[in-house]
Short mmCIF file of C-alpha atoms in Angstrom, two decimals:
data_model
loop_
_atom_site.label_atom_id
_atom_site.label_comp_id
_atom_site.label_asym_id
_atom_site.label_seq_id
_atom_site.Cartn_x
_atom_site.Cartn_y
_atom_site.Cartn_z
CA UNK A 1 -31.91 0.73 10.23
CA UNK A 2 -28.85 1.46 12.37
CA UNK A 3 -27.44 4.94 12.85
CA UNK A 4 -23.82 6.02 12.46
CA UNK A 5 -23.29 6.36 16.22
CA UNK A 6 -24.60 2.81 16.81
CA UNK A 7 -22.48 1.24 14.08
CA UNK A 8 -20.62 -1.98 14.85
CA UNK A 9 -18.70 -3.20 11.80
CA UNK A 10 -17.71 -6.65 10.65
CA UNK A 11 -15.43 -6.95 7.60
CA UNK A 12 -15.66 -10.40 6.01
CA UNK A 13 -12.47 -11.35 4.19
CA UNK A 14 -9.12 -10.19 5.58
CA UNK A 15 -6.99 -10.14 2.46
CA UNK A 16 -5.40 -7.28 0.54
CA UNK A 17 -8.69 -5.34 0.59
CA UNK A 18 -10.47 -6.33 3.77
CA UNK A 19 -7.68 -5.97 6.31
CA UNK A 20 -6.65 -2.38 5.48
CA UNK A 21 -10.32 -1.39 5.43
CA UNK A 22 -11.09 -3.08 8.74
CA UNK A 23 -8.02 -1.54 10.36
CA UNK A 24 -9.10 1.90 9.19
CA UNK A 25 -12.71 1.51 10.36
CA UNK A 26 -11.46 0.31 13.76
CA UNK A 27 -10.10 3.80 14.43
CA UNK A 28 -13.68 5.17 14.48
CA UNK A 29 -16.02 2.22 15.13
CA UNK A 30 -16.04 -1.08 17.01
CA UNK A 31 -14.74 -3.41 14.29
CA UNK A 32 -14.27 -7.15 13.89
CA UNK A 33 -12.51 -8.84 11.00
CA UNK A 34 -13.77 -12.27 9.95
CA UNK A 35 -11.92 -14.80 7.80
CA UNK A 36 -12.34 -18.55 7.33
CA UNK A 37 -8.55 -18.96 7.17
CA UNK A 38 -7.60 -19.59 10.79
CA UNK A 39 -3.87 -19.41 10.08
CA UNK A 40 -4.39 -15.94 8.64
CA UNK A 41 -6.44 -14.86 11.66
CA UNK A 42 -3.88 -16.21 14.13
CA UNK A 43 -1.03 -14.42 12.36
CA UNK A 44 -2.92 -11.13 12.36
CA UNK A 45 -3.77 -11.36 16.05
CA UNK A 46 -0.06 -11.93 16.69
CA UNK A 47 0.55 -8.60 14.99
CA UNK A 48 1.83 -9.40 11.49
CA UNK A 49 0.26 -9.07 8.04
CA UNK A 50 2.23 -11.18 5.57
CA UNK A 51 0.69 -9.32 2.62
CA UNK A 52 2.52 -6.22 3.96
CA UNK A 53 -0.55 -4.07 3.28
CA UNK A 54 -0.88 -3.07 6.95
CA UNK A 55 2.24 -2.09 8.84
CA UNK A 56 2.84 -4.12 12.00
CA UNK A 57 2.76 -0.96 14.13
CA UNK A 58 -0.61 0.07 12.73
CA UNK A 59 -1.98 -3.42 13.24
CA UNK A 60 -0.73 -3.51 16.82
CA UNK A 61 -2.28 -0.09 17.47
CA UNK A 62 -5.63 -1.26 16.10
CA UNK A 63 -5.60 -4.39 18.25
CA UNK A 64 -4.32 -2.91 21.50
CA UNK A 65 -5.70 0.64 21.39
CA UNK A 66 -8.89 0.32 19.34
CA UNK A 67 -10.07 -3.16 20.25
CA UNK A 68 -9.77 -4.53 16.72
CA UNK A 69 -10.42 -8.28 16.69
CA UNK A 70 -9.83 -10.85 13.97
CA UNK A 71 -11.72 -14.12 14.22
CA UNK A 72 -12.93 -17.24 12.43
CA UNK A 73 -15.72 -17.74 14.98
CA UNK A 74 -19.03 -16.77 13.40
CA UNK A 75 -20.68 -16.28 16.79
CA UNK A 76 -18.33 -13.39 17.56
CA UNK A 77 -19.67 -11.32 14.67
CA UNK A 78 -23.37 -11.63 15.52
CA UNK A 79 -23.47 -8.37 17.55
CA UNK A 80 -22.39 -6.36 14.48
CA UNK A 81 -24.95 -4.42 12.47
CA UNK A 82 -22.92 -3.45 9.36
CA UNK A 83 -21.33 -6.30 7.42
CA UNK A 84 -18.77 -5.42 4.73
CA UNK A 85 -17.88 -8.20 2.29
CA UNK A 86 -14.39 -8.01 0.80
CA UNK A 87 -13.64 -11.45 -0.59
CA UNK A 88 -11.93 -12.35 -3.89
CA UNK A 89 -13.86 -12.69 -7.14
CA UNK A 90 -11.69 -15.03 -9.24
CA UNK A 91 -12.28 -16.76 -12.56
CA UNK A 92 -12.10 -20.49 -13.25
CA UNK A 93 -9.75 -22.28 -15.63
CA UNK A 94 -11.93 -21.20 -18.55
CA UNK A 95 -11.93 -17.54 -17.42
CA UNK A 96 -15.56 -17.70 -16.33
CA UNK A 97 -16.56 -15.73 -13.21
CA UNK A 98 -16.38 -17.79 -10.03
CA UNK A 99 -18.83 -16.34 -7.51
CA UNK A 100 -18.37 -19.10 -4.91
CA UNK A 101 -16.30 -16.99 -2.45
CA UNK A 102 -18.86 -14.19 -2.72
CA UNK A 103 -21.83 -16.52 -2.24
CA UNK A 104 -20.06 -18.19 0.66
CA UNK A 105 -19.57 -14.82 2.34
CA UNK A 106 -23.23 -13.97 1.67
CA UNK A 107 -24.21 -17.20 3.40
CA UNK A 108 -22.15 -16.16 6.42
CA UNK A 109 -23.96 -12.81 6.45
CA UNK A 110 -27.31 -14.59 6.23
CA UNK A 111 -26.49 -16.62 9.34
CA UNK A 112 -25.79 -13.57 11.53
CA UNK A 113 -27.68 -10.61 10.08
CA UNK A 114 -30.49 -9.09 12.16
CA UNK A 115 -33.45 -6.86 11.39
CA UNK A 116 -32.33 -3.37 10.37
CA UNK A 117 -28.75 -4.40 9.59
CA UNK A 118 -26.85 -3.42 6.44
CA UNK A 119 -24.57 -5.50 4.24
CA UNK A 120 -22.10 -3.66 1.99
CA UNK A 121 -20.21 -5.40 -0.80
CA UNK A 122 -16.74 -4.31 -1.94
CA UNK A 123 -15.79 -7.23 -4.20
CA UNK A 124 -15.41 -6.46 -7.91
CA UNK A 125 -18.33 -7.85 -9.93
CA UNK A 126 -20.33 -7.24 -13.09
CA UNK A 127 -23.47 -5.08 -12.76
CA UNK A 128 -26.27 -6.98 -11.07
CA UNK A 129 -24.33 -9.47 -8.96
CA UNK A 130 -25.10 -7.79 -5.63
CA UNK A 131 -28.87 -7.67 -6.15
CA UNK A 132 -29.31 -10.76 -8.35
CA UNK A 133 -26.90 -13.22 -6.73
CA UNK A 134 -25.67 -12.10 -3.31
CA UNK A 135 -28.74 -10.65 -1.65
CA UNK A 136 -31.04 -13.57 -2.61
CA UNK A 137 -28.50 -15.83 -0.84
CA UNK A 138 -28.70 -13.63 2.27
CA UNK A 139 -32.51 -13.77 2.09
CA UNK A 140 -32.48 -17.56 1.66
CA UNK A 141 -30.24 -18.19 4.66
CA UNK A 142 -31.64 -15.51 6.98
CA UNK A 143 -35.33 -15.93 6.15
CA UNK A 144 -35.59 -12.15 5.97
CA UNK A 145 -36.61 -9.85 3.13
CA UNK A 146 -34.21 -7.47 1.41
CA UNK A 147 -35.11 -3.78 1.75
CA UNK A 148 -37.74 -4.69 4.35
CA UNK A 149 -35.81 -6.46 7.09
CA UNK A 150 -32.27 -5.66 6.02
CA UNK A 151 -30.56 -3.34 3.53
CA UNK A 152 -27.55 -3.25 1.25
CA UNK A 153 -24.87 -1.04 -0.22
CA UNK A 154 -22.01 -1.37 -2.64
CA UNK A 155 -18.70 0.47 -2.41
CA UNK A 156 -16.12 -1.05 -4.78
CA UNK A 157 -12.63 -1.56 -3.44
CA UNK A 158 -9.87 0.59 -4.85
CA UNK A 159 -6.91 -0.93 -3.07
CA UNK A 160 -3.72 -0.92 -5.12
CA UNK A 161 -1.50 -3.59 -3.47
CA UNK A 162 1.99 -2.38 -2.74
CA UNK A 163 1.14 1.27 -3.42
CA UNK A 164 2.32 3.32 -0.45
CA UNK A 165 0.95 6.59 -1.82
CA UNK A 166 -2.65 5.66 -2.62
CA UNK A 167 -3.71 4.05 0.64
CA UNK A 168 -7.24 3.10 1.62
CA UNK A 169 -7.69 6.25 3.71
CA UNK A 170 -6.59 8.56 0.89
CA UNK A 171 -8.47 6.92 -2.01
CA UNK A 172 -11.74 8.51 -3.04
CA UNK A 173 -14.42 5.83 -2.89
CA UNK A 174 -17.62 5.23 -4.84
CA UNK A 175 -20.64 4.48 -2.62
CA UNK A 176 -24.22 3.41 -3.18
CA UNK A 177 -27.22 2.02 -1.35
CA UNK A 178 -30.38 0.04 -1.92
CA UNK A 179 -32.59 2.98 -0.86
CA UNK A 180 -31.88 6.73 -0.77
CA UNK A 181 -31.65 6.60 3.03
CA UNK A 182 -29.24 3.66 2.94
CA UNK A 183 -27.16 5.36 0.25
CA UNK A 184 -26.80 8.38 2.52
CA UNK A 185 -25.78 6.16 5.44
CA UNK A 186 -23.17 4.23 3.42
CA UNK A 187 -21.79 7.48 2.06
CA UNK A 188 -21.54 9.01 5.54
CA UNK A 189 -19.94 5.83 6.91
CA UNK A 190 -17.09 5.88 4.41
CA UNK A 191 -16.71 9.65 4.57
CA UNK A 192 -16.10 9.37 8.31
CA UNK A 193 -12.74 7.65 7.68
CA UNK A 194 -11.67 8.83 4.23
CA UNK A 195 -9.45 11.85 3.66
CA UNK A 196 -10.58 12.61 0.10
CA UNK A 197 -14.26 11.80 0.39
CA UNK A 198 -16.60 9.82 -1.80
CA UNK A 199 -18.65 9.81 -4.99
CA UNK A 200 -22.22 8.68 -4.33
CA UNK A 201 -23.49 6.71 -7.32
CA UNK A 202 -27.22 6.73 -8.15
CA UNK A 203 -27.57 2.95 -7.86
CA UNK A 204 -25.76 -0.21 -6.85
CA UNK A 205 -25.56 -1.33 -10.49
CA UNK A 206 -23.87 1.93 -11.50
CA UNK A 207 -21.35 1.52 -8.69
CA UNK A 208 -20.64 -2.06 -9.75
CA UNK A 209 -20.17 -0.99 -13.37
CA UNK A 210 -17.86 1.89 -12.44
CA UNK A 211 -15.43 -0.44 -10.71
CA UNK A 212 -15.23 -3.06 -13.39
CA UNK A 213 -14.52 -0.55 -16.16
CA UNK A 214 -11.64 0.99 -14.17
CA UNK A 215 -9.59 -2.18 -14.55
CA UNK A 216 -10.93 -2.99 -18.02
CA UNK A 217 -9.80 0.41 -19.26
CA UNK A 218 -6.27 -0.15 -17.98
CA UNK A 219 -6.20 -3.59 -19.54
CA UNK A 220 -7.17 -2.20 -22.95
CA UNK A 221 -4.64 0.64 -22.71
CA UNK A 222 -1.82 -1.72 -21.79
CA UNK A 223 -2.81 -4.11 -24.58
CA UNK A 224 -2.50 -1.25 -27.09
CA UNK A 225 1.03 -0.45 -25.93
CA UNK A 226 1.95 -4.15 -25.90
CA UNK A 227 0.75 -4.40 -29.49
CA UNK A 228 2.87 -1.39 -30.38
CA UNK A 229 5.87 -3.09 -28.80
CA UNK A 230 5.35 -6.15 -30.99
CA UNK A 231 5.05 -3.95 -34.09
CA UNK A 232 8.11 -1.79 -33.37
CA UNK A 233 10.22 -4.76 -32.30
CA UNK A 234 9.48 -6.35 -35.67
CA UNK A 235 10.52 -3.09 -37.35
CA UNK A 236 13.73 -2.81 -35.35
CA UNK A 237 12.57 0.37 -33.59
CA UNK A 238 12.93 0.85 -29.84
CA UNK A 239 9.43 1.14 -28.36
CA UNK A 240 10.61 3.20 -25.40
CA UNK A 241 12.13 5.80 -27.71
CA UNK A 242 8.87 6.00 -29.65
CA UNK A 243 6.82 6.46 -26.48
CA UNK A 244 9.19 9.15 -25.18
CA UNK A 245 8.84 11.06 -28.44
CA UNK A 246 5.06 10.73 -28.55
CA UNK A 247 4.79 11.82 -24.92
CA UNK A 248 6.13 15.24 -25.87
CA UNK A 249 2.56 16.03 -26.96
CA UNK A 250 0.50 17.35 -24.05
CA UNK A 251 -2.43 14.94 -24.37
CA UNK A 252 -0.57 11.71 -25.10
CA UNK A 253 -1.09 9.11 -22.36
CA UNK A 254 2.30 7.53 -21.76
CA UNK A 255 2.29 3.89 -20.70
CA UNK A 256 4.94 1.18 -20.85
CA UNK A 257 4.43 -2.27 -22.37
CA UNK A 258 4.66 -5.17 -19.96
CA UNK A 259 3.17 -8.20 -18.26
CA UNK A 260 -0.37 -7.92 -16.89
CA UNK A 261 -0.89 -10.15 -13.86
CA UNK A 262 -2.40 -9.87 -10.42
CA UNK A 263 -5.96 -10.25 -9.23
CA UNK A 264 -7.50 -7.13 -10.77
CA UNK A 265 -6.54 -6.01 -14.27
CA UNK A 266 -5.96 -9.53 -15.54
CA UNK A 267 -9.16 -10.96 -14.01
CA UNK A 268 -11.92 -8.36 -13.66
CA UNK A 269 -12.52 -7.75 -17.40
CA UNK A 270 -13.71 -11.35 -17.76
CA UNK A 271 -16.67 -10.55 -15.51
CA UNK A 272 -17.90 -7.81 -17.84
CA UNK A 273 -17.03 -9.85 -20.95
CA UNK A 274 -19.13 -12.76 -19.70
CA UNK A 275 -22.12 -10.65 -18.65
CA UNK A 276 -22.19 -8.51 -21.80
CA UNK A 277 -22.56 -11.60 -24.00
CA UNK A 278 -25.74 -12.51 -22.13
CA UNK A 279 -27.14 -9.21 -23.43
CA UNK A 280 -26.14 -10.03 -27.00
CA UNK A 281 -23.08 -7.77 -27.07
CA UNK A 282 -19.72 -9.22 -28.10
CA UNK A 283 -17.03 -7.12 -26.37
CA UNK A 284 -14.33 -7.46 -29.03
CA UNK A 285 -11.97 -4.78 -27.73
CA UNK A 286 -11.87 -6.16 -24.19
CA UNK A 287 -11.66 -9.77 -25.37
CA UNK A 288 -8.80 -9.02 -27.74
CA UNK A 289 -7.00 -7.04 -25.05
CA UNK A 290 -7.20 -10.01 -22.70
CA UNK A 291 -5.83 -12.39 -25.32
CA UNK A 292 -2.99 -10.07 -26.24
CA UNK A 293 -1.95 -9.33 -22.67
CA UNK A 294 -2.12 -13.01 -21.75
CA UNK A 295 0.31 -13.78 -24.57
CA UNK A 296 3.06 -11.41 -23.45
CA UNK A 297 4.95 -13.79 -21.15
CA UNK A 298 5.47 -16.25 -23.99
CA UNK A 299 6.31 -13.41 -26.37
CA UNK A 300 8.97 -12.01 -24.04
CA UNK A 301 10.59 -15.43 -23.58
CA UNK A 302 10.72 -15.90 -27.36
CA UNK A 303 12.29 -12.47 -27.76
CA UNK A 304 15.05 -13.48 -25.34
CA UNK A 305 15.62 -16.68 -27.32
CA UNK A 306 15.78 -14.64 -30.53
CA UNK A 307 18.47 -12.38 -29.06
CA UNK A 308 20.46 -15.39 -27.91
CA UNK A 309 20.34 -16.85 -31.42
CA UNK A 310 21.42 -13.53 -32.93
CA UNK A 311 24.47 -13.43 -30.65
CA UNK A 312 25.33 -17.08 -31.20
CA UNK A 313 24.56 -18.10 -27.61
CA UNK A 314 23.35 -21.74 -27.57
CA UNK A 315 19.80 -21.90 -26.22
CA UNK A 316 19.59 -25.59 -25.46
CA UNK A 317 20.38 -26.17 -21.79
CA UNK A 318 21.53 -22.55 -21.42
CA UNK A 319 21.79 -21.21 -17.89
CA UNK A 320 19.17 -18.43 -17.78
CA UNK A 321 18.48 -16.10 -14.83
CA UNK A 322 14.94 -14.76 -14.40
CA UNK A 323 14.90 -11.72 -12.11
CA UNK A 324 11.56 -11.34 -10.36
CA UNK A 325 8.50 -13.54 -9.94
CA UNK A 326 5.84 -11.33 -8.35
CA UNK A 327 3.27 -9.58 -10.54
CA UNK A 328 4.57 -6.12 -9.59
CA UNK A 329 7.66 -4.53 -8.12
CA UNK A 330 8.66 -4.37 -4.44
CA UNK A 331 5.77 -6.53 -3.33
CA UNK A 332 5.32 -10.22 -2.38
CA UNK A 333 2.06 -10.89 -4.29
CA UNK A 334 2.38 -13.72 -6.83
CA UNK A 335 -1.30 -14.00 -7.76
CA UNK A 336 -1.68 -14.66 -11.48
CA UNK A 337 1.90 -13.64 -12.19
CA UNK A 338 2.76 -13.86 -15.88
CA UNK A 339 6.41 -14.55 -15.13
CA UNK A 340 5.18 -18.14 -14.97
CA UNK A 341 4.64 -18.05 -18.74
CA UNK A 342 8.22 -16.85 -19.25
CA UNK A 343 9.51 -19.73 -17.14
CA UNK A 344 7.38 -22.34 -18.89
CA UNK A 345 8.45 -21.17 -22.36
CA UNK A 346 12.13 -21.03 -21.48
CA UNK A 347 11.77 -24.40 -19.78
CA UNK A 348 10.97 -25.95 -23.16
CA UNK A 349 14.56 -25.20 -24.24
CA UNK A 350 16.55 -25.49 -21.03
CA UNK A 351 16.36 -27.22 -17.67
CA UNK A 352 18.73 -24.60 -16.25
CA UNK A 353 16.29 -21.72 -15.79
CA UNK A 354 16.88 -20.10 -12.39
CA UNK A 355 14.35 -17.71 -10.83
CA UNK A 356 15.47 -15.21 -8.19
CA UNK A 357 13.06 -13.02 -6.22
CA UNK A 358 13.89 -11.84 -2.68
CA UNK A 359 10.25 -10.76 -2.14
CA UNK A 360 8.75 -14.19 -2.67
CA UNK A 361 8.17 -16.90 -0.08
CA UNK A 362 9.72 -19.87 -1.94
CA UNK A 363 7.32 -22.47 -0.51
CA UNK A 364 4.35 -20.42 -1.67
CA UNK A 365 5.65 -20.18 -5.23
CA UNK A 366 6.42 -23.89 -5.27
CA UNK A 367 2.92 -24.71 -3.98
CA UNK A 368 1.06 -22.37 -6.33
CA UNK A 369 3.02 -22.89 -9.54
CA UNK A 370 5.47 -25.73 -9.03
CA UNK A 371 8.35 -23.39 -9.84
CA UNK A 372 11.38 -23.12 -7.52
CA UNK A 373 12.10 -19.49 -6.64
CA UNK A 374 15.36 -18.58 -4.89
CA UNK A 375 15.37 -15.97 -2.13
CA UNK A 376 19.14 -15.49 -2.44
CA UNK A 377 21.01 -14.41 -5.57
CA UNK A 378 22.55 -17.49 -7.23
CA UNK A 379 26.14 -17.50 -8.40
CA UNK A 380 26.96 -16.75 -12.03
CA UNK A 381 27.89 -16.88 -14.71
CA UNK A 382 24.70 -17.11 -16.78
CA UNK A 383 24.21 -17.32 -20.53
CA UNK A 384 21.26 -14.92 -20.35
CA UNK A 385 19.20 -12.92 -17.89
CA UNK A 386 15.77 -11.41 -18.14
CA UNK A 387 14.58 -8.62 -15.85
CA UNK A 388 10.90 -9.53 -15.44
CA UNK A 389 10.07 -7.40 -12.37
CA UNK A 390 11.68 -4.07 -11.49
CA UNK A 391 12.36 -4.64 -7.80
CA UNK A 392 14.50 -1.85 -6.34
CA UNK A 393 16.99 -4.43 -5.05
CA UNK A 394 17.83 -5.44 -8.60
CA UNK A 395 19.17 -1.98 -9.45
CA UNK A 396 22.34 -2.67 -7.44
CA UNK A 397 23.17 -5.87 -9.31
CA UNK A 398 26.17 -5.99 -11.62
CA UNK A 399 24.37 -7.83 -14.38
CA UNK A 400 27.31 -7.87 -16.76
CA UNK A 401 29.32 -9.69 -14.11
CA UNK A 402 26.51 -12.24 -13.84
CA UNK A 403 26.03 -12.42 -17.62
CA UNK A 404 29.40 -11.84 -19.30
CA UNK A 405 29.58 -11.26 -23.05
CA UNK A 406 28.32 -12.64 -25.33
CA UNK A 407 25.52 -13.42 -22.87
CA UNK A 408 22.15 -11.73 -23.39
CA UNK A 409 20.41 -9.32 -21.01
CA UNK A 410 16.74 -8.60 -21.80
CA UNK A 411 14.85 -5.83 -19.99
CA UNK A 412 11.09 -6.34 -19.78
CA UNK A 413 10.52 -3.24 -17.64
CA UNK A 414 12.66 -0.70 -19.49
CA UNK A 415 14.59 0.39 -16.39
CA UNK A 416 18.11 -0.95 -16.95
CA UNK A 417 20.93 1.19 -18.40
CA UNK A 418 20.83 0.99 -22.18
CA UNK A 419 24.57 0.32 -22.44
CA UNK A 420 24.35 -3.04 -20.63
CA UNK A 421 21.26 -4.59 -22.22
CA UNK A 422 20.82 -6.32 -25.54
CA UNK A 423 17.12 -5.61 -25.95
CA UNK A 424 14.06 -4.42 -24.09
CA UNK A 425 10.33 -4.82 -24.52
#
């Protein structure tokens, strides 16, 4: 097994998780980033990360001062002895776990791994995937034996895209290894670059489980608040006022209702839901939370339509402005955005739904969802507007000039002045 001073790292998968991690490791160890997307690799080597997770200056410093290399050439990663896998773990159209990116990355590892090397997985999975699915693939391709010829660890990613406070170097990480010695090595490896240290889990399966319940817990909590919003809206009570009052108690956990998109909270729970059923356990709370949160885009659109009807604003062919398309504020990520559901529902009533989001690359939105997204604010007036994402740039808009009375303004995020809106979630 390699030692810390001999470590040469390859990070496989240069997305929202892999690139920041590889850039950080490059400050201490010889590091190569590998990705099968050549356009992505070329852009990174030219000094720009279009996910905006790594600042161009930091990326340039890593490349020019620390020898950081990004490549799609598998031969260039053969000299490495620690392989860190950070690829997506999506679900299919039926919300079943899709392990193909993970197995593909494991195959890559199997083609280059040497005796004594270590492979560490960061991708979010249900307990058992690393040892039951990934490592057998590495064994099959390499012809070597796990825990005899090569070793493994698991350190779940904790990247929060768009979060400029909780960066990869400041997040405390969970680590684990396939033997006590390997666990110590993996823990020391991450501790060498992390400011706030690590938590060493007793096994890979425990580390896997710890990650997947982080996002499942948030999903359940948000679903509870979304259900409250539906209840209080039906009662004619403002949900935000109720939450503010309840939060005056010291141990009340204050959360806002909203749309749950992205690649983590809205996806990861399905992995645990699927696996738990194989053990004869029906995870009702998590399953119901997923159904409820997935319904919120349609619910919000119907609430806007309700407000328009109440104010006598004709819905058919109304000109409606949707502000925001990403799954979170001040960030270009459109993965699994639930604003799509708002657009589809409103589109059943009007062909004049206009989406504006200055953070989105219009061609990407058109390709992924078939929805035109404008990068420049369209001219008013509009019959209604819905604030779907709380981008900072929207705070300067004069919405009442864009949506004159009796037009309807609906605030999904609860951030607009109360005197200009007609309703909020």
